[in-house]
Coordinates of C-alpha atoms in Angstrom, one line a residue:
X1 CA -11.2 63.9 8.2
X2 CA -7.6 62.9 8.0
X3 CA -7.5 62.2 11.8
X4 CA -10.6 60.0 11.6
X5 CA -9.3 58.0 8.6
X6 CA -5.8 57.4 9.9
X7 CA -6.7 54.6 12.5
X8 CA -8.6 52.7 9.7
X9 CA -5.5 53.0 7.4
X10 CA -3.3 51.7 10.2
X11 CA -5.6 48.7 10.9
X12 CA -5.4 47.4 7.3
X13 CA -2.0 45.9 6.4
X14 CA -0.5 47.4 3.2
X15 CA -1.1 45.0 0.2
X16 CA 2.6 44.6 -0.3
X17 CA 2.9 43.0 3.2
X18 CA 0.3 40.3 2.5
X19 CA 1.7 37.0 1.0
X20 CA -1.0 34.3 0.9
X21 CA 1.5 31.7 -0.1
X22 CA 3.3 32.2 3.2
X23 CA 0.0 32.1 5.2
X24 CA -0.8 28.8 3.6
X25 CA 2.6 27.3 4.2
X26 CA 2.4 28.3 7.9
X27 CA -0.8 26.3 8.6
X28 CA 0.2 22.7 9.2
X29 CA -2.5 20.1 9.8
X30 CA -2.7 17.8 12.8
X31 CA 0.5 16.3 14.1
X32 CA 2.1 19.6 13.2
X33 CA 2.8 18.5 9.6
X34 CA 1.9 19.9 6.2
X35 CA 0.0 17.8 3.7
X36 CA 3.0 17.5 1.4
X37 CA 5.1 16.2 4.3
X38 CA 2.7 13.3 4.9
X39 CA 3.1 12.6 1.1
X40 CA 6.9 12.5 1.3
X41 CA 6.9 10.4 4.4
X42 CA 4.4 7.9 2.9
X43 CA 6.2 7.7 -0.4
X44 CA 9.6 6.9 1.3
X45 CA 8.0 4.3 3.6
X46 CA 6.0 2.6 0.9
X47 CA 8.9 2.4 -1.6
X48 CA 11.4 1.0 0.9
X49 CA 8.8 -1.5 2.3
X50 CA 7.9 -3.0 -1.1
X51 CA 11.4 -3.0 -2.6
X52 CA 12.9 -4.7 0.5
X53 CA 10.3 -7.5 0.6
X54 CA 9.9 -7.9 -3.2
X55 CA 11.2 -11.6 -3.4
X56 CA 8.4 -12.8 -1.1
X57 CA 5.9 -10.9 -3.2
X58 CA 7.3 -12.8 -6.3
X59 CA 6.9 -16.2 -4.4
X60 CA 3.3 -15.3 -3.5
X61 CA 2.4 -14.4 -7.1
X62 CA 3.9 -17.7 -8.5
X63 CA 2.1 -19.8 -5.9
X64 CA -1.3 -18.1 -6.5
X65 CA -1.0 -18.3 -10.3
X66 CA -0.4 -22.0 -10.4
X67 CA -4.1 -22.9 -10.2
X68 CA -4.8 -21.7 -13.7
X69 CA -4.7 -23.8 -16.9
X70 CA -1.7 -25.8 -15.7
X71 CA -2.1 -28.9 -13.5
X72 CA -2.9 -28.1 -9.9
X73 CA -0.4 -29.3 -7.4
X74 CA 0.3 -28.1 -3.9
X75 CA 3.5 -26.0 -3.9
X76 CA 5.2 -24.9 -0.7
X77 CA 7.2 -21.7 -0.3
X78 CA 10.4 -23.8 -0.3
X79 CA 9.5 -25.5 -3.5
X80 CA 8.6 -22.3 -5.2
X81 CA 11.8 -20.6 -4.1
X82 CA 13.9 -23.6 -5.2
X83 CA 12.3 -23.7 -8.6
X84 CA 12.9 -20.0 -9.2
X85 CA 16.6 -20.2 -8.1
X86 CA 17.2 -23.3 -10.1
X87 CA 15.7 -22.1 -13.4
X88 CA 16.2 -18.4 -13.2
X89 CA 18.7 -17.7 -10.5
X90 CA 18.4 -14.8 -7.9
X91 CA 17.4 -12.3 -10.6
X92 CA 14.1 -14.3 -11.1
X93 CA 13.0 -13.1 -7.6
X94 CA 13.2 -9.5 -8.7
X95 CA 11.4 -9.6 -12.1
X96 CA 9.0 -6.7 -12.1
X97 CA 10.7 -4.7 -9.4
X98 CA 10.9 -1.7 -11.7
X99 CA 7.1 -1.6 -12.0
X100 CA 6.9 -1.8 -8.2
X101 CA 9.3 1.1 -7.9
X102 CA 7.3 3.2 -10.3
X103 CA 4.0 2.5 -8.6
X104 CA 4.7 2.2 -4.8
X105 CA 6.0 5.8 -4.3
X106 CA 3.1 7.7 -5.8
X107 CA 0.5 5.3 -4.4
X108 CA 1.8 5.5 -0.9
X109 CA 2.1 9.2 -1.0
X110 CA -1.6 9.3 -1.8
X111 CA -2.3 6.5 0.7
X112 CA -0.8 8.1 3.8
X113 CA -1.7 11.7 3.0
X114 CA -5.4 10.8 2.4
X115 CA -5.4 8.7 5.5
X116 CA -4.1 11.5 7.7
X117 CA -6.5 14.0 6.1
X118 CA -9.5 11.7 6.6
X119 CA -8.4 11.0 10.2
X120 CA -8.3 14.7 10.9
X121 CA -11.7 15.3 9.3
X122 CA -13.5 12.3 10.9
X123 CA -11.9 12.3 14.4
X124 CA -13.7 15.4 15.7
X125 CA -11.3 15.7 18.5
X126 CA -11.1 12.0 19.4
X127 CA -7.7 10.7 18.1
X128 CA -8.2 7.3 19.7
X129 CA -11.4 6.3 17.8
X130 CA -10.7 2.9 16.1
X131 CA -13.7 3.3 13.8
X132 CA -12.3 6.5 12.5
X133 CA -8.9 4.9 11.9
X134 CA -10.7 2.0 10.0
X135 CA -12.9 4.4 8.0
X136 CA -9.9 6.6 7.1
X137 CA -8.0 3.6 6.0
X138 CA -10.8 2.5 3.6
X139 CA -10.9 6.0 2.1
X140 CA -7.2 6.0 1.7
X141 CA -7.0 2.6 0.0
X142 CA -9.8 3.4 -2.5
X143 CA -7.9 6.4 -3.6
X144 CA -4.4 4.9 -3.7
X145 CA -5.5 1.7 -5.4
X146 CA -6.6 3.8 -8.4
X147 CA -3.0 5.0 -8.7
X148 CA -1.3 1.6 -7.9
X149 CA -3.4 -1.0 -9.7
X150 CA -2.1 -0.5 -13.2
X151 CA 1.6 -0.9 -12.1
X152 CA 0.6 -3.8 -9.8
X153 CA -0.9 -5.6 -12.8
X154 CA 2.3 -5.0 -14.8
X155 CA 4.4 -6.2 -11.9
X156 CA 2.5 -9.4 -11.5
X157 CA 2.7 -10.3 -15.2
X158 CA 6.4 -9.7 -15.1
X159 CA 6.7 -12.0 -12.1
X160 CA 5.2 -15.0 -13.8
X161 CA 7.4 -17.9 -14.9
X162 CA 8.2 -17.6 -18.6
X163 CA 6.7 -14.1 -18.7
X164 CA 6.5 -13.0 -22.4
X165 CA 7.4 -9.4 -21.5
X166 CA 11.0 -8.2 -21.3
X167 CA 10.2 -5.1 -19.2
X168 CA 7.7 -2.6 -18.0
X169 CA 7.5 -0.6 -21.2
X170 CA 7.0 -3.6 -23.4
X171 CA 4.3 -5.0 -21.0
X172 CA 2.4 -1.7 -21.0
X173 CA 2.6 -1.4 -24.8
X174 CA 1.5 -5.0 -25.5
X175 CA -1.4 -4.8 -23.0
X176 CA -2.7 -1.6 -24.5
X177 CA -2.4 -3.0 -28.1
X178 CA -3.9 -6.4 -27.3
X179 CA -6.3 -5.9 -24.4
X180 CA -7.0 -2.2 -24.2
X181 CA -6.6 0.3 -21.4
X182 CA -9.4 -1.4 -19.4
X183 CA -7.1 -4.4 -18.7
X184 CA -5.0 -2.3 -16.3
X185 CA -8.1 -1.9 -14.1
X186 CA -9.6 -5.4 -14.5
X187 CA -8.8 -6.2 -10.9
X188 CA -9.5 -2.7 -9.4
X189 CA -12.9 -3.7 -7.9
X190 CA -11.4 -6.8 -6.4
X191 CA -8.4 -4.9 -5.2
X192 CA -10.6 -2.3 -3.4
X193 CA -12.9 -5.0 -2.0
X194 CA -9.7 -6.8 -0.7
X195 CA -7.8 -3.8 0.5
X196 CA -10.8 -2.1 2.2
X197 CA -11.1 -4.7 5.0
X198 CA -7.3 -5.2 4.9
X199 CA -6.7 -1.5 5.5
X200 CA -9.5 -1.3 8.1
X201 CA -8.1 -4.1 10.1
X202 CA -4.5 -3.0 9.6
X203 CA -4.9 0.7 10.6
X204 CA -7.3 0.0 13.5
X205 CA -5.0 -2.7 14.8
X206 CA -1.9 -0.6 14.4
X207 CA -3.3 2.5 16.1
X208 CA -4.7 0.4 19.0
X209 CA -1.5 -1.6 19.4
X210 CA 0.7 1.5 19.2
X211 CA -1.5 3.3 21.8
X212 CA -1.4 0.3 24.2
X213 CA 2.4 -0.1 23.9
X214 CA 2.9 3.6 24.4
X215 CA 0.9 3.5 27.6
X216 CA 3.0 0.6 28.9
X217 CA 6.1 2.7 28.3
X218 CA 5.1 6.3 28.1
X219 CA 8.6 7.7 28.6
X220 CA 10.3 5.8 25.8
X221 CA 13.2 7.2 23.8
X222 CA 13.1 7.7 20.1
X223 CA 14.8 4.3 19.4
X224 CA 12.4 2.5 21.6
X225 CA 9.5 4.2 19.9
X226 CA 10.7 2.7 16.6
X227 CA 10.5 -0.7 18.2
X228 CA 6.9 0.0 19.3
X229 CA 6.0 1.2 15.8
X230 CA 7.6 -1.9 14.2
X231 CA 6.0 -4.3 16.6
X232 CA 2.5 -2.8 16.2
X233 CA 2.9 -2.6 12.4
X234 CA 4.1 -6.2 12.1
X235 CA 1.2 -7.6 14.1
X236 CA -1.3 -5.5 12.2
X237 CA 0.1 -6.4 8.8
X238 CA 0.2 -10.1 9.5
X239 CA -3.4 -10.3 10.8
X240 CA -4.8 -8.2 7.9
X241 CA -2.8 -10.2 5.3
X242 CA -4.0 -13.6 6.6
X243 CA -7.6 -12.6 6.7
X244 CA -7.7 -11.2 3.1
X245 CA -5.7 -13.9 1.3
X246 CA -8.7 -15.3 -0.7
X247 CA -9.4 -12.0 -2.3
X248 CA -5.7 -11.6 -3.1
X249 CA -5.8 -14.9 -5.0
X250 CA -8.7 -13.6 -7.0
X251 CA -6.8 -10.4 -7.7
X252 CA -3.8 -12.3 -8.9
X253 CA -5.9 -14.5 -11.2
X254 CA -7.5 -11.4 -12.8
X255 CA -4.3 -9.5 -13.3
X256 CA -2.5 -12.5 -14.8
X257 CA -5.3 -13.9 -16.9
X258 CA -4.4 -15.0 -20.4
X259 CA -0.6 -14.9 -19.6
X260 CA 1.7 -18.0 -19.3
X261 CA -1.3 -20.4 -19.4
X262 CA -3.4 -18.6 -16.8
X263 CA -7.1 -18.8 -17.4
X264 CA -8.9 -16.0 -19.3
X265 CA -12.1 -15.0 -17.6
X266 CA -15.2 -13.8 -19.4
X267 CA -15.8 -11.1 -16.8
X268 CA -14.1 -9.6 -13.8
X269 CA -16.8 -11.0 -11.5
X270 CA -15.3 -12.1 -8.2
X271 CA -17.9 -14.8 -7.9
X272 CA -16.9 -16.2 -11.3
X273 CA -13.2 -16.3 -10.4
X274 CA -13.9 -17.9 -7.0
X275 CA -16.1 -20.6 -8.6
X276 CA -13.3 -21.4 -11.1
X277 CA -10.7 -21.6 -8.4
X278 CA -12.8 -23.9 -6.2
X279 CA -13.8 -26.1 -9.1
X280 CA -10.1 -26.7 -10.1
X281 CA -8.3 -26.6 -6.8
X282 CA -10.9 -26.9 -4.1
X283 CA -11.2 -24.4 -1.3
X284 CA -7.5 -24.7 -0.6
X285 CA -7.0 -22.8 -3.8
X286 CA -8.3 -19.7 -2.1
X287 CA -5.6 -19.6 0.4
X288 CA -2.7 -20.3 -1.9
X289 CA 0.3 -18.1 -1.0
X290 CA -1.0 -17.1 2.4
X291 CA 2.4 -18.0 4.0
X292 CA 4.5 -15.7 1.8
X293 CA 1.8 -13.1 1.9
X294 CA 1.9 -13.1 5.7
X295 CA 5.6 -13.3 5.8
X296 CA 5.7 -10.3 3.4
X297 CA 3.2 -8.1 5.2
X298 CA 4.5 -8.6 8.8
X299 CA 8.0 -7.3 8.2
X300 CA 6.8 -5.0 5.4
X301 CA 4.4 -3.2 7.8
X302 CA 7.0 -3.0 10.5
X303 CA 9.4 -1.4 8.0
X304 CA 6.7 0.9 6.6
X305 CA 5.4 2.2 9.9
X306 CA 8.8 2.6 11.4
X307 CA 10.0 4.7 8.4
X308 CA 6.8 6.6 8.2
X309 CA 6.7 7.6 11.9
X310 CA 10.5 8.4 11.8
X311 CA 9.9 10.6 8.8
X312 CA 7.0 12.3 10.6
X313 CA 9.2 12.9 13.6
X314 CA 11.9 14.5 11.4
X315 CA 9.4 16.9 9.8
X316 CA 7.9 17.7 13.2
X317 CA 11.4 18.7 14.5
X318 CA 12.0 20.6 11.3
X319 CA 8.8 22.6 11.6
X320 CA 9.4 23.4 15.2
X321 CA 12.6 25.3 14.5

């Protein structure tokens, strides 16, 4: 009896030798990274990207909010910049940056980790499928926008000329008291509708451009790979930004409504906002701020993808040791 049982006992590891937390930590996803490593890489990339390009984001917001209750006049990037520097000085370009800092890190951690997870699930062994990249980007943006939209609304209200809020905390408190929690998500539907095609175009273009550039120079060094990531990211960001500017104008109007003379809308209907913009400013009103928006997203995407890919490479080397 003892002889027959001993092989069975030897084939089952003692309970003290089994550590499920170690087993889980030793099972990285695709690209040889763990889920939390995608989150850290994305958080770092997104925070640096938005903080570095914040002045252009302020210019875009100011230009897009002009077509509200105030008189509608064409304003160039140079005029908007000159006005801010003259009346508020350089600090005026950075109003609301604290809200951006609070929102960008968590949102991009969700953004990139969900993207990588979706890409792994949907690819089914074909890592070069552009439709998978686009679909994964849409899933990622729907999820991350739920995290970022409240802070994005606070940021844009702080960016407005003569903003009545002194800081993030005061803006949040006054919005809750005067408009309710729902005000933080008044633009969520518009943001998703805008960012879904933006992200689909962005990710699909980036992955395709990166693949083509890698094929041209397959034996590139690490520093040359960063140039490839930056080039592919810049092109993808600029194209996606230009195509989705009208919806970005609608989003700005919804997030800034009722503040500093901006119109208050009876509903968050995209059609209602577009109709109001066209009636006041013509169809040109729907492309207000497209230049600073494009100038923002081209280098921002280059910065973001370069840092993200570099962070991934760092974690890959760390995991291989």
